Coordinates of N, CA and C and ligand atoms in Angstrom, one line a residue:
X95 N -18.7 0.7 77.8 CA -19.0 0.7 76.4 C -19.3 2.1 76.0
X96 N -18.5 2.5 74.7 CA -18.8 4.3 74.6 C -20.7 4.2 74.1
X97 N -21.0 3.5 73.6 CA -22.0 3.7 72.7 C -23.4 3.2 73.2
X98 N -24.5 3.6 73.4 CA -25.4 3.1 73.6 C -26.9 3.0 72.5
X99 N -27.8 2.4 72.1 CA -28.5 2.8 71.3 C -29.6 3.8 71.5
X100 N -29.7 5.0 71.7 CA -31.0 6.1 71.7 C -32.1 5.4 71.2
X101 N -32.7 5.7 72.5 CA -34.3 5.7 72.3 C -35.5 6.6 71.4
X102 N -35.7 6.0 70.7 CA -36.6 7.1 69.6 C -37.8 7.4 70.3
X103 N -37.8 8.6 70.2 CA -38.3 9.6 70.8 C -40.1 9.5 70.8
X104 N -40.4 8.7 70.3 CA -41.6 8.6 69.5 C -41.8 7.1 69.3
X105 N -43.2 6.5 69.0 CA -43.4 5.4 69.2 C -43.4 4.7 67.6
X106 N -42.9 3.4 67.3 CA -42.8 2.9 66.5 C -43.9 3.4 65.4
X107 N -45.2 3.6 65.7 CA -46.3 3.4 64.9 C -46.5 4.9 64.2
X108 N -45.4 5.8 64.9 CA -45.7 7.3 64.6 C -45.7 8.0 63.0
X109 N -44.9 7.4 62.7 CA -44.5 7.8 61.3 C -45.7 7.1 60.8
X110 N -46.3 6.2 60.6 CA -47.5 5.4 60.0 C -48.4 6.3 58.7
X111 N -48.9 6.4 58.1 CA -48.2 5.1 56.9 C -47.4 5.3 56.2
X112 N -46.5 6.2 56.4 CA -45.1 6.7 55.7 C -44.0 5.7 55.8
X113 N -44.0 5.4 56.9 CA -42.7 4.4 57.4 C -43.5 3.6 58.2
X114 N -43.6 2.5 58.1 CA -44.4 1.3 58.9 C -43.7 1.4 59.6
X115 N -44.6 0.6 60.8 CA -44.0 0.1 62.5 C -42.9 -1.1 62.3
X116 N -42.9 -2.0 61.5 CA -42.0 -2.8 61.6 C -41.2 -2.9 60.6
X117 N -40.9 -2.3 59.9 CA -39.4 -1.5 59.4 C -39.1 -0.4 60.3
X118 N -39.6 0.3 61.8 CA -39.0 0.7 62.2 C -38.6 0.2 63.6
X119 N -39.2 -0.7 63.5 CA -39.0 -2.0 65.1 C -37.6 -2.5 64.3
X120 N -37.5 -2.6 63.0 CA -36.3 -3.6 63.0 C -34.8 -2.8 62.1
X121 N -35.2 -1.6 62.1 CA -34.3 -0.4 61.2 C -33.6 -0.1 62.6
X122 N -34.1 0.3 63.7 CA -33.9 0.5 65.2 C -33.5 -0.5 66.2
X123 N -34.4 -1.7 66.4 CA -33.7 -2.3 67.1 C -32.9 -3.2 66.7
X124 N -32.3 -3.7 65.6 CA -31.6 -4.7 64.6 C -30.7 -4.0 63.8
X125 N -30.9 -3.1 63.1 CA -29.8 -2.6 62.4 C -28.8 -1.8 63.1
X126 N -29.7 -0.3 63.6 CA -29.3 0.3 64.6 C -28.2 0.0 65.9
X127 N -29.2 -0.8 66.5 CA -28.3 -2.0 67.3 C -27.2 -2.4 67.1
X128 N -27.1 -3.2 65.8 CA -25.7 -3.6 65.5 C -24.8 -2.9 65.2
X129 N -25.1 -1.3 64.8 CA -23.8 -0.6 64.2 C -23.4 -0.2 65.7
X130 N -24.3 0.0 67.4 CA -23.7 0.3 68.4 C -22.9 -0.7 68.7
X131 N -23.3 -2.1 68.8 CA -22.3 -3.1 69.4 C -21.4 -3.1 68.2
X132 N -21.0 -3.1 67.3 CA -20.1 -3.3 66.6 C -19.0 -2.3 66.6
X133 N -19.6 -1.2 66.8 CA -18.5 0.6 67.0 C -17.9 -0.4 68.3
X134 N -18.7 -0.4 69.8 CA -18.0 -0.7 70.9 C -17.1 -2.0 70.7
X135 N -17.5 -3.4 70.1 CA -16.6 -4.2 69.7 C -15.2 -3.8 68.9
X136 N -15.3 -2.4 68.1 CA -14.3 -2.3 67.5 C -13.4 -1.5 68.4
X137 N -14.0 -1.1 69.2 CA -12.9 0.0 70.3 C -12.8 -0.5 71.6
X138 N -12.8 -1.8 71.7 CA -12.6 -2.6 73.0 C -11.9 -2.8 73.8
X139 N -10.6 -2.6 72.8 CA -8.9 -2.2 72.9 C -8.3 -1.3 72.9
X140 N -9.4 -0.2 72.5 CA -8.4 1.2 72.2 C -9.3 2.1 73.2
X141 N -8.8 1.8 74.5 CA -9.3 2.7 75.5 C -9.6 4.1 75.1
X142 N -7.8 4.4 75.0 CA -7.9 6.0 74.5 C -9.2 6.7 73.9
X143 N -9.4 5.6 72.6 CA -10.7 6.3 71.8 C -12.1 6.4 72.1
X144 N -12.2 5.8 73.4 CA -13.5 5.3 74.2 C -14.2 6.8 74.7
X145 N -13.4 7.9 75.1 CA -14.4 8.9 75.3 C -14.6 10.1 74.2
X146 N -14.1 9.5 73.5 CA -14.6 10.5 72.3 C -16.4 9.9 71.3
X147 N -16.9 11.0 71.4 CA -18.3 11.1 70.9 C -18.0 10.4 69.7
X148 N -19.1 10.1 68.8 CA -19.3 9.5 68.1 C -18.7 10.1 66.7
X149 N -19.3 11.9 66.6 CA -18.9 12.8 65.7 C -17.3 12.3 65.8
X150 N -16.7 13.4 66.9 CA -15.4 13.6 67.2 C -14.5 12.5 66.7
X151 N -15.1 11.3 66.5 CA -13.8 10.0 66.0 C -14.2 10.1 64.7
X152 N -15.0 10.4 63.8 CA -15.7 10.3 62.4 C -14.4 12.1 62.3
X153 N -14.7 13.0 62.9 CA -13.8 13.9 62.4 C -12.1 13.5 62.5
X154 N -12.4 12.4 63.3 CA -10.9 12.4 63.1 C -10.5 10.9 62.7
X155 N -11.4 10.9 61.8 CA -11.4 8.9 61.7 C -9.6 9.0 60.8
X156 N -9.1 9.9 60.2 CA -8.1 9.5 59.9 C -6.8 9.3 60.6
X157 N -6.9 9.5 61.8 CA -6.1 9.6 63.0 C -6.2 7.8 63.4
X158 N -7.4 7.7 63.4 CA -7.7 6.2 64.2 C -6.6 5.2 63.5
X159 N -6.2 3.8 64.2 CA -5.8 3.2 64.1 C -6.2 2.1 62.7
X160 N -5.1 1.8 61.9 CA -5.6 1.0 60.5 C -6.5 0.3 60.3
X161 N -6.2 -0.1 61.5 CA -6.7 -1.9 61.8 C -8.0 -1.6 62.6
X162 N -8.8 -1.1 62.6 CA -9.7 -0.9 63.0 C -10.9 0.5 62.4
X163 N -10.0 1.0 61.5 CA -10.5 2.4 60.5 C -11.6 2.1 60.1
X164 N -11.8 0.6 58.9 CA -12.8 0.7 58.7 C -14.2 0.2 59.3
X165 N -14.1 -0.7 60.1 CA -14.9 -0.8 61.4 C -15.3 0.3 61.8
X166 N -15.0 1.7 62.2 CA -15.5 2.6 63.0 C -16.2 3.3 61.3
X167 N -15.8 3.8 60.4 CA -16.5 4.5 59.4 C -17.6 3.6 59.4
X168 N -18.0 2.2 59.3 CA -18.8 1.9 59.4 C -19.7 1.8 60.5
X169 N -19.4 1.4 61.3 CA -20.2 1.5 62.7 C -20.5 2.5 63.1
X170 N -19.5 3.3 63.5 CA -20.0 4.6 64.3 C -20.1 5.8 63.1
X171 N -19.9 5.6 62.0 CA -20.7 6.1 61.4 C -22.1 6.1 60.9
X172 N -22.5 4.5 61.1 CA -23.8 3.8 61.2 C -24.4 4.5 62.4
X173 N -23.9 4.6 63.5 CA -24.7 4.6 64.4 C -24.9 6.2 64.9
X174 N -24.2 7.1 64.1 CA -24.5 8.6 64.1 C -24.9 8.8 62.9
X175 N -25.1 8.4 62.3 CA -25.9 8.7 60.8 C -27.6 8.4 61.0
X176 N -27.7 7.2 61.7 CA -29.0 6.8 62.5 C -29.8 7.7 63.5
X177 N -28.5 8.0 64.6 CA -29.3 8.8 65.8 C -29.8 10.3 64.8
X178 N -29.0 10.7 64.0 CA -29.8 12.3 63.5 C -30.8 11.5 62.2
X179 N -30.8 10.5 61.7 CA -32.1 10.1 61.0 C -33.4 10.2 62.0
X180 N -33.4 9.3 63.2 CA -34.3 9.0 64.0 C -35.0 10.5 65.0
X181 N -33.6 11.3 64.9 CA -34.1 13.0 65.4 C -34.7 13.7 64.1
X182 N -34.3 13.9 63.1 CA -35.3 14.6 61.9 C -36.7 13.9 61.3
X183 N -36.8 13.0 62.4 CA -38.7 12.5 61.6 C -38.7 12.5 62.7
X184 N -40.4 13.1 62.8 CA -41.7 12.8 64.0 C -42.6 13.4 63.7
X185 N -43.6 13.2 63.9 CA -45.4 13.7 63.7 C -44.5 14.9 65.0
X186 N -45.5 16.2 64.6 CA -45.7 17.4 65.4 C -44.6 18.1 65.6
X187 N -43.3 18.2 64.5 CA -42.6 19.1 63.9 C -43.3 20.1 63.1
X188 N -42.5 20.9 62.8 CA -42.7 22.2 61.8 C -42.8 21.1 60.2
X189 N -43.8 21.6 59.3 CA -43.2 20.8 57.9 C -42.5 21.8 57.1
X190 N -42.3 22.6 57.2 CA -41.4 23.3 56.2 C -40.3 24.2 56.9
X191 N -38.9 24.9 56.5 CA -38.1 25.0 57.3 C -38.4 26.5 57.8
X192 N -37.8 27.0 58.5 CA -38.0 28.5 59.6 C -36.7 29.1 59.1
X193 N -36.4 30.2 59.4 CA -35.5 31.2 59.8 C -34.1 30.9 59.1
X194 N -33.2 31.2 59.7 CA -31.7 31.0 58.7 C -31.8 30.0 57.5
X195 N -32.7 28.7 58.0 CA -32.3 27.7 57.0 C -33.3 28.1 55.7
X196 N -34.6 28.4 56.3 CA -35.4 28.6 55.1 C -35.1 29.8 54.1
X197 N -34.0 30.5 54.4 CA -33.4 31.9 53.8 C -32.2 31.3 52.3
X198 N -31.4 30.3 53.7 CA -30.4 29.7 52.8 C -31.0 28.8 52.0
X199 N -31.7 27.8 52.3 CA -32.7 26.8 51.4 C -32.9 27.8 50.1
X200 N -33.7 28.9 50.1 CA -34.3 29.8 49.0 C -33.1 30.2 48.4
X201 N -31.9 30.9 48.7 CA -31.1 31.3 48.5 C -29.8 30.2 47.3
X202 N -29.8 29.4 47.7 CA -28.8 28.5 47.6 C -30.2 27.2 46.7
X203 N -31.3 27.0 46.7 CA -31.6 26.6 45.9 C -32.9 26.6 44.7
X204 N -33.3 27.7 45.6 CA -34.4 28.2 44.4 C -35.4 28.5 45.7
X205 N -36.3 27.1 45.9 CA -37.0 26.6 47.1 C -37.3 25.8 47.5
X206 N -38.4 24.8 48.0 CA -37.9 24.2 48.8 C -38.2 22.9 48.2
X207 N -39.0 22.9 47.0 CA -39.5 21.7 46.5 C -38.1 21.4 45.5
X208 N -37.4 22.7 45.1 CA -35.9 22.0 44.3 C -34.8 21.5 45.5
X209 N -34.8 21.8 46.6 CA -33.9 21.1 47.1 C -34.3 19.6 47.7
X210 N -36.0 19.6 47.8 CA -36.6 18.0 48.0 C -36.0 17.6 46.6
X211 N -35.9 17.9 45.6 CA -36.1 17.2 44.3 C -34.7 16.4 43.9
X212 N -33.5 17.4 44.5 CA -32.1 17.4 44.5 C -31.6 16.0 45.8
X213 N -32.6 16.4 46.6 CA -32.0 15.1 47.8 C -32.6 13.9 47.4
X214 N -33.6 14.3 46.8 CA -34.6 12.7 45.8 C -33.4 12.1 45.0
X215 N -33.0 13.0 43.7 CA -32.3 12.4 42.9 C -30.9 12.2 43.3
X216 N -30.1 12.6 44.5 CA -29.1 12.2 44.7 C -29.2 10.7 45.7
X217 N -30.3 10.6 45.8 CA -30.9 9.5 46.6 C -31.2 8.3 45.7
X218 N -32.0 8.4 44.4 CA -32.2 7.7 43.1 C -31.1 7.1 42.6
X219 N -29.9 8.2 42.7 CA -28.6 8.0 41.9 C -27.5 6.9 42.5
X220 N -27.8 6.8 44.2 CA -26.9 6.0 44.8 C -26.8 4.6 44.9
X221 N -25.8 3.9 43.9 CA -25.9 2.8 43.6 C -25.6 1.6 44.7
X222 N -26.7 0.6 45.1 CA -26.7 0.0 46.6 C -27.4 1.0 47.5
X223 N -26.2 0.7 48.2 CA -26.1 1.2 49.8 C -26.2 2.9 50.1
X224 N -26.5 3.9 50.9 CA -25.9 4.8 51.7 C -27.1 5.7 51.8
X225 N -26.7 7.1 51.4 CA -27.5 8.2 52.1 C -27.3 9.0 50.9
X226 N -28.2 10.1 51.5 CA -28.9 11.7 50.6 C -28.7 12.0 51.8
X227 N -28.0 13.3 51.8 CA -27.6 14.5 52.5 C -27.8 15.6 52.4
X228 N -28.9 17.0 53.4 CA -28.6 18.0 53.0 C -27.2 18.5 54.0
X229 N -26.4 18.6 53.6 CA -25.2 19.6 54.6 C -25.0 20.9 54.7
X230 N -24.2 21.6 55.6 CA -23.7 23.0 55.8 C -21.9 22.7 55.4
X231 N -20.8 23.6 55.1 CA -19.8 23.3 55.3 C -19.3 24.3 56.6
X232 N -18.2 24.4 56.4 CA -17.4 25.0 57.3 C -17.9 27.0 57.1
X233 N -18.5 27.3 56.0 CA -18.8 28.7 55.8 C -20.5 29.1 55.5
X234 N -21.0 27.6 56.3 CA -22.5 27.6 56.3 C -23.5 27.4 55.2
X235 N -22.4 26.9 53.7 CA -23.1 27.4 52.9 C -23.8 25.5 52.8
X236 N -25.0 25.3 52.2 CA -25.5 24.3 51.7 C -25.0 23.4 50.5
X237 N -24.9 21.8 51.0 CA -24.8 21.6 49.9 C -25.7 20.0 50.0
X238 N -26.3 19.7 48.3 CA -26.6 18.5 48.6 C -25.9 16.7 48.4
X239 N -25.5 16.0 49.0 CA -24.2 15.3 48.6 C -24.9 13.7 48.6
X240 N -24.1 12.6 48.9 CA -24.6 11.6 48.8 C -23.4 10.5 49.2
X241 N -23.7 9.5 50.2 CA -22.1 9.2 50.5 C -23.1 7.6 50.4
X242 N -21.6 6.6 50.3 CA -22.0 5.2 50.0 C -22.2 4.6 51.3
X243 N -22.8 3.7 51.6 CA -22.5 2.9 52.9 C -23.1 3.5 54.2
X244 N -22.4 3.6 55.3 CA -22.4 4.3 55.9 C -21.2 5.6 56.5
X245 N -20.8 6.1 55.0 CA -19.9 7.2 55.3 C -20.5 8.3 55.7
X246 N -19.7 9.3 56.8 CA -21.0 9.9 57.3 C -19.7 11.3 56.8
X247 N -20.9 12.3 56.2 CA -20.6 13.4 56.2 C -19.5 14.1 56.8
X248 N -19.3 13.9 57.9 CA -18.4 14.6 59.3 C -16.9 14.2 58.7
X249 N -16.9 13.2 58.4 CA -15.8 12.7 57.6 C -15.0 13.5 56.7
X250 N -15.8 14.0 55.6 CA -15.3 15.2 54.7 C -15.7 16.8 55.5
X251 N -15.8 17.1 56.7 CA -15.2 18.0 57.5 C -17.1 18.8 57.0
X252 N -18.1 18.2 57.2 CA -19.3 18.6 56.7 C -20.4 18.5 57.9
X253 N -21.0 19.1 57.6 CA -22.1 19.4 58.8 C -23.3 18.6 58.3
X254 N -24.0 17.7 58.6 CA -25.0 16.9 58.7 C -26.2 17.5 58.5
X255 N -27.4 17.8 58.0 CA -28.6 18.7 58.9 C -30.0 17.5 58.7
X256 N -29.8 17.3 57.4 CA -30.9 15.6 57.1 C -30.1 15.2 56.5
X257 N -30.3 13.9 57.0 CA -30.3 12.8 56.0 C -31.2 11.6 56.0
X258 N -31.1 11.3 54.9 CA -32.6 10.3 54.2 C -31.7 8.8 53.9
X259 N -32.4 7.7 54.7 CA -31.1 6.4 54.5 C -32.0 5.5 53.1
X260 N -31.3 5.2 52.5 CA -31.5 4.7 50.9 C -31.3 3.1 51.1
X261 N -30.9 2.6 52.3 CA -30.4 1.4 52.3 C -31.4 0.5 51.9
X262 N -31.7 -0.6 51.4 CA -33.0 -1.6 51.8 C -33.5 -1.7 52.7
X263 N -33.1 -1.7 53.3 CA -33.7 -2.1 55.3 C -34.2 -1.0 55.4
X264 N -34.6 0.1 54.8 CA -35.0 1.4 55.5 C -36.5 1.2 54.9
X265 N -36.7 0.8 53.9 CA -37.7 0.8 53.1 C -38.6 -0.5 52.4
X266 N -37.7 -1.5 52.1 CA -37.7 -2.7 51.4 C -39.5 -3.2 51.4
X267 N -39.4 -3.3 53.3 CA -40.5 -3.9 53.6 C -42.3 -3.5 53.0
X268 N -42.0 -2.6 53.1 CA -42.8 -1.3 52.8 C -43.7 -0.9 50.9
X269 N -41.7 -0.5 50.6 CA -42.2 -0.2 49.3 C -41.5 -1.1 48.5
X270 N -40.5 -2.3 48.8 CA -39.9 -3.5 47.9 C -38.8 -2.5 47.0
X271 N -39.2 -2.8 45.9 CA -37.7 -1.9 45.0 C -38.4 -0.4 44.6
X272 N -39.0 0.1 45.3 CA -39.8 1.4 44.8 C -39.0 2.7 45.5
X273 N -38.1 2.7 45.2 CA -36.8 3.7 46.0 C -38.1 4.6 45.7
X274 N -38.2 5.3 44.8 CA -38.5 6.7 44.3 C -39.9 6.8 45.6
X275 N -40.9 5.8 45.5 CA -42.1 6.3 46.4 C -41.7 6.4 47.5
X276 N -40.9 5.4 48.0 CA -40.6 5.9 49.4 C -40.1 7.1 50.0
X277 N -39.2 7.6 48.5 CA -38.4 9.3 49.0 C -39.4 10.2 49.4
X278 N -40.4 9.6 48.5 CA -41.5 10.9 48.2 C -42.0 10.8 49.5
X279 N -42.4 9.8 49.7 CA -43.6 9.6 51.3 C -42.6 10.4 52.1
X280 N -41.0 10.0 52.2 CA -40.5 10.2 53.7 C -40.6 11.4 54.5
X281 N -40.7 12.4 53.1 CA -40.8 14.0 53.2 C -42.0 14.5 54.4
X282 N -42.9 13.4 53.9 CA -44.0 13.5 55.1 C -44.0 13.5 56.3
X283 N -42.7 12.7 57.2 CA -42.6 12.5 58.5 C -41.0 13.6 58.5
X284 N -40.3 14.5 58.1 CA -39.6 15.4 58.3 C -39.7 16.4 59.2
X285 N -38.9 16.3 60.2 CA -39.6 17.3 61.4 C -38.5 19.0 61.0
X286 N -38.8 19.6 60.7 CA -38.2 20.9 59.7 C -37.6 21.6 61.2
X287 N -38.0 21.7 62.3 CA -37.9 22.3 63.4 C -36.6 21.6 64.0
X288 N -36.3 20.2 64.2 CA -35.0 19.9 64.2 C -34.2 20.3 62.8
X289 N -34.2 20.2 61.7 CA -33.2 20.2 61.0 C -32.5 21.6 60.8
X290 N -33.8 22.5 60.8 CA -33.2 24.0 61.6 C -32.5 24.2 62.5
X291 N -32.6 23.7 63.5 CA -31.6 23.6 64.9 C -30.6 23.3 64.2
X292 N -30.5 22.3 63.5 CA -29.2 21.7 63.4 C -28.6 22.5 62.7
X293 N -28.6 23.7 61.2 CA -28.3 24.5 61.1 C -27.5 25.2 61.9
X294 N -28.1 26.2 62.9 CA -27.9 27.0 63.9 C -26.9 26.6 64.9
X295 N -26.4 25.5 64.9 CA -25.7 24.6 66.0 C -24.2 24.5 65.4
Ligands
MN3_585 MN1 -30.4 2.2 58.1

């Protein structure tokens, strides 16, 4: 099976009271979960595509086979959209960003509370399902985007660095229909020291 579910790094209760323990007992082992077994159910047959990373078939999801296209945009885009949500939060990161990115951040959007403000409202705006994105493209430059579902970034040839999941299940338990507080809280468990990496990478 290509896909296994990553262990978060950090204990359910960490985020606390930002993100409760059980919206993250069940965002992780329930949701999470299912977009791995459901990627590997969708590639069960298609050997070939079994050693390609998770990225690498999302970059080339238009190559993949019809009959199984949208299965992987959802799954394995589910389930890489997840593993870098679950790597940019944790208690005992940096809270604000460092070096290249905090240059481009200033640069590209003023600072740093307009580009929280810009992933809030592209987060507010998204009707249902999906994500707030900040990305890099192919010439480094930032942008902030917003895909439905679980389309992941990589797809439109885009570099990932945060993303914030808007779904119900991310939040529901917590804050009920209160999208907006929960954006606000999530900022609080943002580990700034991975999403800089991810930049640089
Ligand atoms: Mn989710």
């Amino acid at each position: 099976m290509p896909f296994t579910l990553p262990a978060l790094a950090y204990d359910v209760t960490a985020l606390e009271p930002h993100i409760d323990a059980q919206t993250m007992t069940i965002h992780h082992g329930k949701h999470h979960a299912a977009y791995v077994t459901n990627a590997n159910n969708a590639l069960a047959e298609h050997t070939a595509l079994q050693s390609l990373s998770a990225i690498d078939l999302l970059k080339k999801i238009n190559d993949t086979p019809e009959s199984i296209r949208q299965a992987l945009i959802n799954n394995v885009g589910g389930h890489a959209n997840h593993t870098l949500f679950w790597e940019i939060m944790a208690p005992g990161g940096a809270n604000a960003p460092s070096g290249a990115l905090a240059a481009a951040i200033t640069s590209t959007f003023g600072d740093l509370d307009k580009l929280k403000a810009a992933i809030n409202d592209a987060g507010m705006k998204r009707f249902g399902s999906g994500w707030s994105w900040l990305v890099s493209d192919a010439s480094g430059a930032l942008k902030v985007i917003s895909t439905p579902n679980q389309d992941s970034p990589v797809m439109q040839g885009l570099t990932p660095l945060l993303g914030v999941d808007v779904w119900e299940h991310a939040y529901y338990l917590k804050y009920q229909n209160r999208r907006a507080d929960y954006l606000a809280a999530w900022w609080n468990v943002v580990n700034w020291t991975v999403v800089a990496h991810n930049y640089g990478r």
